Amino acid sequence: MDDLPPGFRFYPTEEELVSFYLHNKLEGTREDLNRVMNRVIPVVDIYESNPWDLPQFSGVLCYGDPEQWFFFIPRQESEARGGRPRRLTTTGYWKATGSPSSVYSSNNRMIGLKRTMVFYNGRAPNGKKTEWKMNEYKAIEGEASVSSSETPMLRQEFSLCRIYKKSKCLRAFDRRPSGVVIGGQPPVQQVRHGDVASTSGHPNRSIVERTSSPESSSSGDHQGHPSQPAGESENMEMAVDHNDPLWPWEQVNWFPGME
């Protein structure tokens, strides 16, 4: 992750996780591909570690990522004998929440099953819920249509999991905690008047946005609000030399350690 430019993440879709990574791991026919995938998504028995210890075992593209980590989970011996998986760790346990949901391909074929779990500290039934969560994916034999009434057969040799912490941020793309100074600028202060928030904290900057919902995007409709004077708008423009590249792309090592 240190060799990639800011903003780049290993962020696969659920279809990609199941149809490419998990499917090829289960087939195991290409040894070269399997070696590369093991560096991107390693095989780890996650139940031997507590969730906060798992990031250190993550793949090369997730190592250092503060948000999410992916692992292949081998089938436990209890599952191979027809029993239930053991989801206990040294300090707590993973508990399934809700019902499993289907994972579909781009052509609306069912390709897998997803189960969401939450980590609890302690032992059931008195465990304390934490912010650590997991999505566990299992692939099915072949593909099933949406209208199919047959129960699909699950592949059990490996499952794929996504470990992450529940975000406390209201906006998905604004992960900065309140009060943090970015680039030496003072923190933004907000003064609310009815349903309008006036944001300041930088010379010559005055931003007005609708705040009817804390989860609404700042790019919403602002019709009916006073427009910004032309002078202030000019002051907000950043001085950018469009002839210079923003990043030395030819020097970026997209897949470190995979030459």
PDB file of C-alpha atoms in Angstrom:
ATOM      1  CA  MET A   1       0.000   0.000   0.000  1.00  0.00           C
ATOM      2  CA  ASP A   2       2.921   2.378   0.644  1.00  0.00           C
ATOM      3  CA  ASP A   3       3.925   2.138  -3.037  1.00  0.00           C
ATOM      4  CA  LEU A   4       0.467   3.103  -4.331  1.00  0.00           C
ATOM      5  CA  PRO A   5      -0.729   6.701  -4.736  1.00  0.00           C
ATOM      6  CA  PRO A   6      -3.221   8.033  -2.155  1.00  0.00           C
ATOM      7  CA  GLY A   7      -6.792   6.936  -2.741  1.00  0.00           C
ATOM      8  CA  PHE A   8      -6.010   3.618  -4.400  1.00  0.00           C
ATOM      9  CA  ARG A   9      -7.524   0.585  -2.668  1.00  0.00           C
ATOM     10  CA  PHE A  10      -8.174  -3.091  -3.302  1.00  0.00           C
ATOM     11  CA  TYR A  11     -11.954  -2.711  -3.489  1.00  0.00           C
ATOM     12  CA  PRO A  12     -13.495  -5.664  -5.400  1.00  0.00           C
ATOM     13  CA  THR A  13     -17.221  -6.102  -5.895  1.00  0.00           C
ATOM     14  CA  GLU A  14     -19.058  -9.059  -4.385  1.00  0.00           C
ATOM     15  CA  GLU A  15     -19.378 -10.592  -7.845  1.00  0.00           C
ATOM     16  CA  GLU A  16     -15.612 -10.335  -8.355  1.00  0.00           C
ATOM     17  CA  LEU A  17     -14.919 -11.824  -4.931  1.00  0.00           C
ATOM     18  CA  VAL A  18     -17.089 -14.864  -5.616  1.00  0.00           C
ATOM     19  CA  SER A  19     -16.879 -15.418  -9.384  1.00  0.00           C
ATOM     20  CA  PHE A  20     -13.157 -14.759  -9.768  1.00  0.00           C
ATOM     21  CA  TYR A  21     -11.228 -15.060  -6.506  1.00  0.00           C
ATOM     22  CA  LEU A  22     -13.266 -17.692  -4.664  1.00  0.00           C
ATOM     23  CA  HIS A  23     -14.152 -19.661  -7.786  1.00  0.00           C
ATOM     24  CA  ASN A  24     -10.528 -19.905  -8.944  1.00  0.00           C
ATOM     25  CA  LYS A  25      -9.380 -20.774  -5.429  1.00  0.00           C
ATOM     26  CA  LEU A  26     -11.854 -23.638  -5.292  1.00  0.00           C
ATOM     27  CA  GLU A  27     -10.925 -24.915  -8.751  1.00  0.00           C
ATOM     28  CA  GLY A  28      -7.180 -24.659  -8.110  1.00  0.00           C
ATOM     29  CA  THR A  29      -6.320 -25.568 -11.717  1.00  0.00           C
ATOM     30  CA  ARG A  30      -3.870 -22.719 -12.312  1.00  0.00           C
ATOM     31  CA  GLU A  31      -0.888 -22.818  -9.974  1.00  0.00           C
ATOM     32  CA  ASP A  32       0.503 -19.480 -11.191  1.00  0.00           C
ATOM     33  CA  LEU A  33      -2.815 -17.728 -10.562  1.00  0.00           C
ATOM     34  CA  ASN A  34      -3.169 -19.407  -7.197  1.00  0.00           C
ATOM     35  CA  ARG A  35       0.232 -18.068  -6.076  1.00  0.00           C
ATOM     36  CA  VAL A  36      -0.730 -14.522  -7.037  1.00  0.00           C
ATOM     37  CA  MET A  37      -4.136 -14.780  -5.361  1.00  0.00           C
ATOM     38  CA  ASN A  38      -2.538 -16.042  -2.147  1.00  0.00           C
ATOM     39  CA  ARG A  39      -0.514 -12.838  -2.012  1.00  0.00           C
ATOM     40  CA  VAL A  40      -3.607 -10.699  -2.581  1.00  0.00           C
ATOM     41  CA  ILE A  41      -5.998 -12.747  -0.395  1.00  0.00           C
ATOM     42  CA  PRO A  42      -4.026 -15.092   1.893  1.00  0.00           C
ATOM     43  CA  VAL A  43      -5.331 -18.318   3.411  1.00  0.00           C
ATOM     44  CA  VAL A  44      -5.828 -17.700   7.154  1.00  0.00           C
ATOM     45  CA  ASP A  45      -7.771 -19.503   9.862  1.00  0.00           C
ATOM     46  CA  ILE A  46      -9.276 -16.286  11.203  1.00  0.00           C
ATOM     47  CA  TYR A  47     -10.752 -18.025  14.256  1.00  0.00           C
ATOM     48  CA  GLU A  48      -7.256 -18.557  15.651  1.00  0.00           C
ATOM     49  CA  SER A  49      -6.855 -14.779  16.032  1.00  0.00           C
ATOM     50  CA  ASN A  50      -8.874 -11.886  17.388  1.00  0.00           C
ATOM     51  CA  PRO A  51     -10.173  -9.526  14.683  1.00  0.00           C
ATOM     52  CA  TRP A  52      -7.868  -6.643  15.632  1.00  0.00           C
ATOM     53  CA  ASP A  53      -4.865  -8.933  15.049  1.00  0.00           C
ATOM     54  CA  LEU A  54      -5.935  -9.985  11.541  1.00  0.00           C
ATOM     55  CA  PRO A  55      -4.781  -6.883   9.570  1.00  0.00           C
ATOM     56  CA  GLN A  56      -1.141  -7.915  10.073  1.00  0.00           C
ATOM     57  CA  PHE A  57      -1.848 -11.110   8.095  1.00  0.00           C
ATOM     58  CA  SER A  58      -3.555  -9.354   5.172  1.00  0.00           C
ATOM     59  CA  GLY A  59      -2.419  -9.480   1.552  1.00  0.00           C
ATOM     60  CA  VAL A  60       0.014  -7.099  -0.108  1.00  0.00           C
ATOM     61  CA  LEU A  61      -2.741  -4.878  -1.541  1.00  0.00           C
ATOM     62  CA  CYS A  62      -4.559  -4.556   1.816  1.00  0.00           C
ATOM     63  CA  TYR A  63      -1.562  -4.363   4.130  1.00  0.00           C
ATOM     64  CA  GLY A  64      -1.779  -1.000   5.888  1.00  0.00           C
ATOM     65  CA  ASP A  65      -5.357  -0.419   4.732  1.00  0.00           C
ATOM     66  CA  PRO A  66      -7.265   0.950   7.750  1.00  0.00           C
ATOM     67  CA  GLU A  67     -10.720  -0.087   6.527  1.00  0.00           C
ATOM     68  CA  GLN A  68     -11.031  -3.686   5.305  1.00  0.00           C
ATOM     69  CA  TRP A  69      -9.102  -6.938   4.864  1.00  0.00           C
ATOM     70  CA  PHE A  70      -9.802 -10.113   2.864  1.00  0.00           C
ATOM     71  CA  PHE A  71      -8.945 -13.738   3.663  1.00  0.00           C
ATOM     72  CA  PHE A  72      -9.612 -17.239   2.366  1.00  0.00           C
ATOM     73  CA  ILE A  73     -10.851 -19.483   5.195  1.00  0.00           C
ATOM     74  CA  PRO A  74     -10.168 -23.222   4.914  1.00  0.00           C
ATOM     75  CA  ARG A  75     -12.924 -25.630   5.901  1.00  0.00           C
ATOM     76  CA  GLN A  76     -12.728 -26.719   9.525  1.00  0.00           C
ATOM     77  CA  GLU A  77     -12.554 -30.375  10.495  1.00  0.00           C
ATOM     78  CA  SER A  78     -15.917 -30.121  12.253  1.00  0.00           C
ATOM     79  CA  GLU A  79     -17.500 -28.916   8.993  1.00  0.00           C
ATOM     80  CA  ALA A  80     -15.868 -31.732   7.034  1.00  0.00           C
ATOM     81  CA  ARG A  81     -17.538 -34.206   9.401  1.00  0.00           C
ATOM     82  CA  GLY A  82     -20.916 -32.550   8.851  1.00  0.00           C
ATOM     83  CA  GLY A  83     -20.907 -30.430  12.008  1.00  0.00           C
ATOM     84  CA  ARG A  84     -21.136 -26.687  12.558  1.00  0.00           C
ATOM     85  CA  PRO A  85     -18.112 -24.370  12.282  1.00  0.00           C
ATOM     86  CA  ARG A  86     -16.424 -23.276  15.512  1.00  0.00           C
ATOM     87  CA  ARG A  87     -16.271 -19.489  15.559  1.00  0.00           C
ATOM     88  CA  LEU A  88     -14.611 -18.941  18.949  1.00  0.00           C
ATOM     89  CA  THR A  89     -11.402 -16.943  19.468  1.00  0.00           C
ATOM     90  CA  THR A  90      -9.290 -16.492  22.588  1.00  0.00           C
ATOM     91  CA  THR A  91     -11.275 -13.454  23.769  1.00  0.00           C
ATOM     92  CA  GLY A  92     -14.672 -13.748  22.095  1.00  0.00           C
ATOM     93  CA  TYR A  93     -16.764 -15.184  19.294  1.00  0.00           C
ATOM     94  CA  TRP A  94     -18.330 -14.371  15.929  1.00  0.00           C
ATOM     95  CA  LYS A  95     -22.114 -14.388  15.843  1.00  0.00           C
ATOM     96  CA  ALA A  96     -24.225 -14.462  12.681  1.00  0.00           C
ATOM     97  CA  THR A  97     -26.729 -11.661  12.307  1.00  0.00           C
ATOM     98  CA  GLY A  98     -29.781 -11.733  10.049  1.00  0.00           C
ATOM     99  CA  SER A  99     -30.407 -14.265   7.311  1.00  0.00           C
ATOM    100  CA  PRO A 100     -27.933 -15.237   4.559  1.00  0.00           C
ATOM    101  CA  SER A 101     -28.359 -13.288   1.338  1.00  0.00           C
ATOM    102  CA  SER A 102     -27.621 -14.275  -2.243  1.00  0.00           C
ATOM    103  CA  VAL A 103     -24.793 -12.928  -4.380  1.00  0.00           C
ATOM    104  CA  TYR A 104     -25.704 -12.434  -8.032  1.00  0.00           C
ATOM    105  CA  SER A 105     -23.693 -12.076 -11.200  1.00  0.00           C
ATOM    106  CA  SER A 106     -24.137  -9.265 -13.705  1.00  0.00           C
ATOM    107  CA  ASN A 107     -26.546 -11.476 -15.689  1.00  0.00           C
ATOM    108  CA  ASN A 108     -28.772 -12.061 -12.635  1.00  0.00           C
ATOM    109  CA  ARG A 109     -27.562 -15.581 -11.891  1.00  0.00           C
ATOM    110  CA  MET A 110     -27.034 -16.628  -8.302  1.00  0.00           C
ATOM    111  CA  ILE A 111     -23.345 -17.409  -7.767  1.00  0.00           C
ATOM    112  CA  GLY A 112     -22.926 -17.473  -3.999  1.00  0.00           C
ATOM    113  CA  LEU A 113     -24.214 -16.844  -0.512  1.00  0.00           C
ATOM    114  CA  LYS A 114     -23.232 -14.080   1.925  1.00  0.00           C
ATOM    115  CA  ARG A 115     -23.536 -14.193   5.704  1.00  0.00           C
ATOM    116  CA  THR A 116     -22.826 -11.203   7.964  1.00  0.00           C
ATOM    117  CA  MET A 117     -21.345 -11.701  11.426  1.00  0.00           C
ATOM    118  CA  VAL A 118     -20.483  -9.480  14.390  1.00  0.00           C
ATOM    119  CA  PHE A 119     -17.674 -10.068  16.872  1.00  0.00           C
ATOM    120  CA  TYR A 120     -18.528 -10.221  20.587  1.00  0.00           C
ATOM    121  CA  ASN A 121     -16.052  -9.997  23.460  1.00  0.00           C
ATOM    122  CA  GLY A 122     -16.539 -12.607  26.173  1.00  0.00           C
ATOM    123  CA  ARG A 123     -18.602 -15.760  25.959  1.00  0.00           C
ATOM    124  CA  ALA A 124     -22.223 -16.288  24.965  1.00  0.00           C
ATOM    125  CA  PRO A 125     -24.795 -15.374  26.079  1.00  0.00           C
ATOM    126  CA  ASN A 126     -23.130 -12.530  27.967  1.00  0.00           C
ATOM    127  CA  GLY A 127     -20.764 -11.321  25.262  1.00  0.00           C
ATOM    128  CA  LYS A 128     -20.332  -7.611  24.552  1.00  0.00           C
ATOM    129  CA  LYS A 129     -20.901  -6.493  20.978  1.00  0.00           C
ATOM    130  CA  THR A 130     -17.971  -4.796  19.232  1.00  0.00           C
ATOM    131  CA  GLU A 131     -17.572  -2.728  16.048  1.00  0.00           C
ATOM    132  CA  TRP A 132     -15.821  -5.574  14.212  1.00  0.00           C
ATOM    133  CA  LYS A 133     -17.868  -7.212  11.457  1.00  0.00           C
ATOM    134  CA  MET A 134     -17.382  -9.831   8.787  1.00  0.00           C
ATOM    135  CA  ASN A 135     -18.987 -10.780   5.488  1.00  0.00           C
ATOM    136  CA  GLU A 136     -18.471 -14.474   4.733  1.00  0.00           C
ATOM    137  CA  TYR A 137     -18.936 -15.607   1.130  1.00  0.00           C
ATOM    138  CA  LYS A 138     -19.486 -19.159  -0.080  1.00  0.00           C
ATOM    139  CA  ALA A 139     -19.716 -20.178  -3.725  1.00  0.00           C
ATOM    140  CA  ILE A 140     -22.394 -22.475  -5.115  1.00  0.00           C
ATOM    141  CA  GLU A 141     -22.060 -25.327  -7.568  1.00  0.00           C
ATOM    142  CA  GLY A 142     -22.480 -23.730 -10.978  1.00  0.00           C
ATOM    143  CA  GLU A 143     -25.049 -20.950 -11.251  1.00  0.00           C
ATOM    144  CA  ALA A 144     -28.713 -20.733 -10.313  1.00  0.00           C
ATOM    145  CA  SER A 145     -31.338 -18.532 -11.925  1.00  0.00           C
ATOM    146  CA  VAL A 146     -33.309 -16.026  -9.883  1.00  0.00           C
ATOM    147  CA  SER A 147     -36.543 -17.963 -10.449  1.00  0.00           C
ATOM    148  CA  SER A 148     -35.042 -21.339  -9.500  1.00  0.00           C
ATOM    149  CA  SER A 149     -36.797 -23.017  -6.554  1.00  0.00           C
ATOM    150  CA  GLU A 150     -34.049 -25.572  -5.958  1.00  0.00           C
ATOM    151  CA  THR A 151     -31.720 -25.144  -2.982  1.00  0.00           C
ATOM    152  CA  PRO A 152     -28.217 -24.560  -4.378  1.00  0.00           C
ATOM    153  CA  MET A 153     -25.316 -26.740  -3.263  1.00  0.00           C
ATOM    154  CA  LEU A 154     -22.561 -24.773  -1.525  1.00  0.00           C
ATOM    155  CA  ARG A 155     -18.847 -25.332  -2.089  1.00  0.00           C
ATOM    156  CA  GLN A 156     -17.334 -25.873   1.355  1.00  0.00           C
ATOM    157  CA  GLU A 157     -13.591 -26.347   0.725  1.00  0.00           C
ATOM    158  CA  PHE A 158     -12.905 -22.619   1.103  1.00  0.00           C
ATOM    159  CA  SER A 159     -14.916 -19.554   1.988  1.00  0.00           C
ATOM    160  CA  LEU A 160     -13.871 -15.936   1.530  1.00  0.00           C
ATOM    161  CA  CYS A 161     -14.328 -13.288   4.197  1.00  0.00           C
ATOM    162  CA  ARG A 162     -14.146  -9.516   4.360  1.00  0.00           C
ATOM    163  CA  ILE A 163     -13.193  -8.191   7.807  1.00  0.00           C
ATOM    164  CA  TYR A 164     -13.982  -4.560   8.590  1.00  0.00           C
ATOM    165  CA  LYS A 165     -14.879  -2.161  11.375  1.00  0.00           C
ATOM    166  CA  LYS A 166     -18.244  -0.454  11.454  1.00  0.00           C
ATOM    167  CA  SER A 167     -17.777   3.156  10.413  1.00  0.00           C
ATOM    168  CA  LYS A 168     -19.093   5.914  12.662  1.00  0.00           C
ATOM    169  CA  CYS A 169     -19.029   8.446   9.819  1.00  0.00           C
ATOM    170  CA  LEU A 170     -22.290   9.667   8.337  1.00  0.00           C
ATOM    171  CA  ARG A 171     -20.818  10.144   4.880  1.00  0.00           C
ATOM    172  CA  ALA A 172     -19.065   7.260   3.167  1.00  0.00           C
ATOM    173  CA  PHE A 173     -16.432   9.420   1.441  1.00  0.00           C
ATOM    174  CA  ASP A 174     -15.653  11.738   4.359  1.00  0.00           C
ATOM    175  CA  ARG A 175     -13.821   9.592   6.891  1.00  0.00           C
ATOM    176  CA  ARG A 176     -12.055  12.445   8.711  1.00  0.00           C
ATOM    177  CA  PRO A 177     -12.922  12.761  12.402  1.00  0.00           C
ATOM    178  CA  SER A 178     -14.194  16.160  13.489  1.00  0.00           C
ATOM    179  CA  GLY A 179     -11.600  18.724  14.516  1.00  0.00           C
ATOM    180  CA  VAL A 180      -8.703  17.281  12.497  1.00  0.00           C
ATOM    181  CA  VAL A 181      -6.447  19.855  10.878  1.00  0.00           C
ATOM    182  CA  ILE A 182      -5.680  18.953   7.249  1.00  0.00           C
ATOM    183  CA  GLY A 183      -2.625  20.523   5.620  1.00  0.00           C
ATOM    184  CA  GLY A 184      -2.134  23.053   8.387  1.00  0.00           C
ATOM    185  CA  GLN A 185      -5.559  24.658   7.859  1.00  0.00           C
ATOM    186  CA  PRO A 186      -7.762  25.389  10.863  1.00  0.00           C
ATOM    187  CA  PRO A 187     -10.704  23.016  11.446  1.00  0.00           C
ATOM    188  CA  VAL A 188     -13.973  23.927   9.768  1.00  0.00           C
ATOM    189  CA  GLN A 189     -16.582  25.551  11.963  1.00  0.00           C
ATOM    190  CA  GLN A 190     -20.294  25.326  11.245  1.00  0.00           C
ATOM    191  CA  VAL A 191     -23.025  27.750  12.191  1.00  0.00           C
ATOM    192  CA  ARG A 192     -26.553  26.486  11.527  1.00  0.00           C
ATOM    193  CA  HIS A 193     -29.509  28.725  10.749  1.00  0.00           C
ATOM    194  CA  GLY A 194     -32.651  26.652  10.207  1.00  0.00           C
ATOM    195  CA  ASP A 195     -31.875  24.156   7.463  1.00  0.00           C
ATOM    196  CA  VAL A 196     -28.780  25.984   6.176  1.00  0.00           C
ATOM    197  CA  ALA A 197     -25.196  25.411   7.368  1.00  0.00           C
ATOM    198  CA  SER A 198     -22.608  28.125   6.743  1.00  0.00           C
ATOM    199  CA  THR A 199     -19.122  26.641   6.721  1.00  0.00           C
ATOM    200  CA  SER A 200     -15.983  28.687   7.257  1.00  0.00           C
ATOM    201  CA  GLY A 201     -12.428  28.349   8.468  1.00  0.00           C
ATOM    202  CA  HIS A 202     -10.340  29.365   5.463  1.00  0.00           C
ATOM    203  CA  PRO A 203      -9.765  32.879   4.107  1.00  0.00           C
ATOM    204  CA  ASN A 204     -12.069  33.857   1.247  1.00  0.00           C
ATOM    205  CA  ARG A 205     -14.126  30.646   1.553  1.00  0.00           C
ATOM    206  CA  SER A 206     -17.826  30.645   2.241  1.00  0.00           C
ATOM    207  CA  ILE A 207     -19.795  27.490   1.456  1.00  0.00           C
ATOM    208  CA  VAL A 208     -23.556  27.181   1.893  1.00  0.00           C
ATOM    209  CA  GLU A 209     -25.235  23.798   1.767  1.00  0.00           C
ATOM    210  CA  ARG A 210     -28.581  22.234   2.566  1.00  0.00           C
ATOM    211  CA  THR A 211     -28.528  20.088   5.711  1.00  0.00           C
ATOM    212  CA  SER A 212     -31.974  18.529   5.747  1.00  0.00           C
ATOM    213  CA  SER A 213     -30.388  15.103   6.296  1.00  0.00           C
ATOM    214  CA  PRO A 214     -27.014  14.254   7.887  1.00  0.00           C
ATOM    215  CA  GLU A 215     -26.470  11.537   5.281  1.00  0.00           C
ATOM    216  CA  SER A 216     -27.333  13.666   2.253  1.00  0.00           C
ATOM    217  CA  SER A 217     -24.636  14.428  -0.268  1.00  0.00           C
ATOM    218  CA  SER A 218     -23.121  17.908  -0.397  1.00  0.00           C
ATOM    219  CA  SER A 219     -23.745  17.888  -4.153  1.00  0.00           C
ATOM    220  CA  GLY A 220     -27.503  18.138  -3.738  1.00  0.00           C
ATOM    221  CA  ASP A 221     -29.896  20.716  -5.173  1.00  0.00           C
ATOM    222  CA  HIS A 222     -29.151  24.219  -3.850  1.00  0.00           C
ATOM    223  CA  GLN A 223     -31.827  26.017  -5.817  1.00  0.00           C
ATOM    224  CA  GLY A 224     -33.373  28.786  -3.810  1.00  0.00           C
ATOM    225  CA  HIS A 225     -30.272  29.548  -1.753  1.00  0.00           C
ATOM    226  CA  PRO A 226     -28.301  32.730  -2.287  1.00  0.00           C
ATOM    227  CA  SER A 227     -25.580  32.270  -4.862  1.00  0.00           C
ATOM    228  CA  GLN A 228     -21.963  33.037  -4.082  1.00  0.00           C
ATOM    229  CA  PRO A 229     -20.510  36.344  -5.303  1.00  0.00           C
ATOM    230  CA  ALA A 230     -18.266  36.072  -8.316  1.00  0.00           C
ATOM    231  CA  GLY A 231     -15.275  37.509  -6.413  1.00  0.00           C
ATOM    232  CA  GLU A 232     -15.426  34.852  -3.731  1.00  0.00           C
ATOM    233  CA  SER A 233     -15.858  32.094  -6.325  1.00  0.00           C
ATOM    234  CA  GLU A 234     -12.658  33.182  -8.049  1.00  0.00           C
ATOM    235  CA  ASN A 235     -10.773  33.123  -4.751  1.00  0.00           C
ATOM    236  CA  MET A 236     -11.821  29.523  -4.174  1.00  0.00           C
ATOM    237  CA  GLU A 237     -10.211  28.265  -7.374  1.00  0.00           C
ATOM    238  CA  MET A 238      -7.010  26.326  -6.797  1.00  0.00           C
ATOM    239  CA  ALA A 239      -3.903  27.307  -8.684  1.00  0.00           C
ATOM    240  CA  VAL A 240      -3.098  24.162 -10.683  1.00  0.00           C
ATOM    241  CA  ASP A 241      -0.550  23.830 -13.456  1.00  0.00           C
ATOM    242  CA  HIS A 242      -2.352  21.528 -15.880  1.00  0.00           C
ATOM    243  CA  ASN A 243       0.885  20.812 -17.714  1.00  0.00           C
ATOM    244  CA  ASP A 244       2.393  18.993 -14.722  1.00  0.00           C
ATOM    245  CA  PRO A 245       1.199  15.449 -13.880  1.00  0.00           C
ATOM    246  CA  LEU A 246      -0.457  15.025 -10.500  1.00  0.00           C
ATOM    247  CA  TRP A 247       1.453  11.771  -9.930  1.00  0.00           C
ATOM    248  CA  PRO A 248       4.514  10.144 -11.574  1.00  0.00           C
ATOM    249  CA  TRP A 249       2.448   7.265 -12.952  1.00  0.00           C
ATOM    250  CA  GLU A 250       5.351   5.674 -14.798  1.00  0.00           C
ATOM    251  CA  GLN A 251       7.125   5.178 -11.456  1.00  0.00           C
ATOM    252  CA  VAL A 252       4.208   3.573  -9.627  1.00  0.00           C
ATOM    253  CA  ASN A 253       4.639  -0.091  -8.717  1.00  0.00           C
ATOM    254  CA  TRP A 254       1.008  -1.259  -8.942  1.00  0.00           C
ATOM    255  CA  PHE A 255       1.657  -4.764  -7.598  1.00  0.00           C
ATOM    256  CA  PRO A 256       4.643  -4.625  -5.214  1.00  0.00           C
ATOM    257  CA  GLY A 257       6.468  -7.919  -4.831  1.00  0.00           C
ATOM    258  CA  MET A 258       4.715  -9.525  -7.819  1.00  0.00           C
ATOM    259  CA  GLU A 259       7.319  -8.975 -10.518  1.00  0.00           C
TER     260      GLU A 259
END
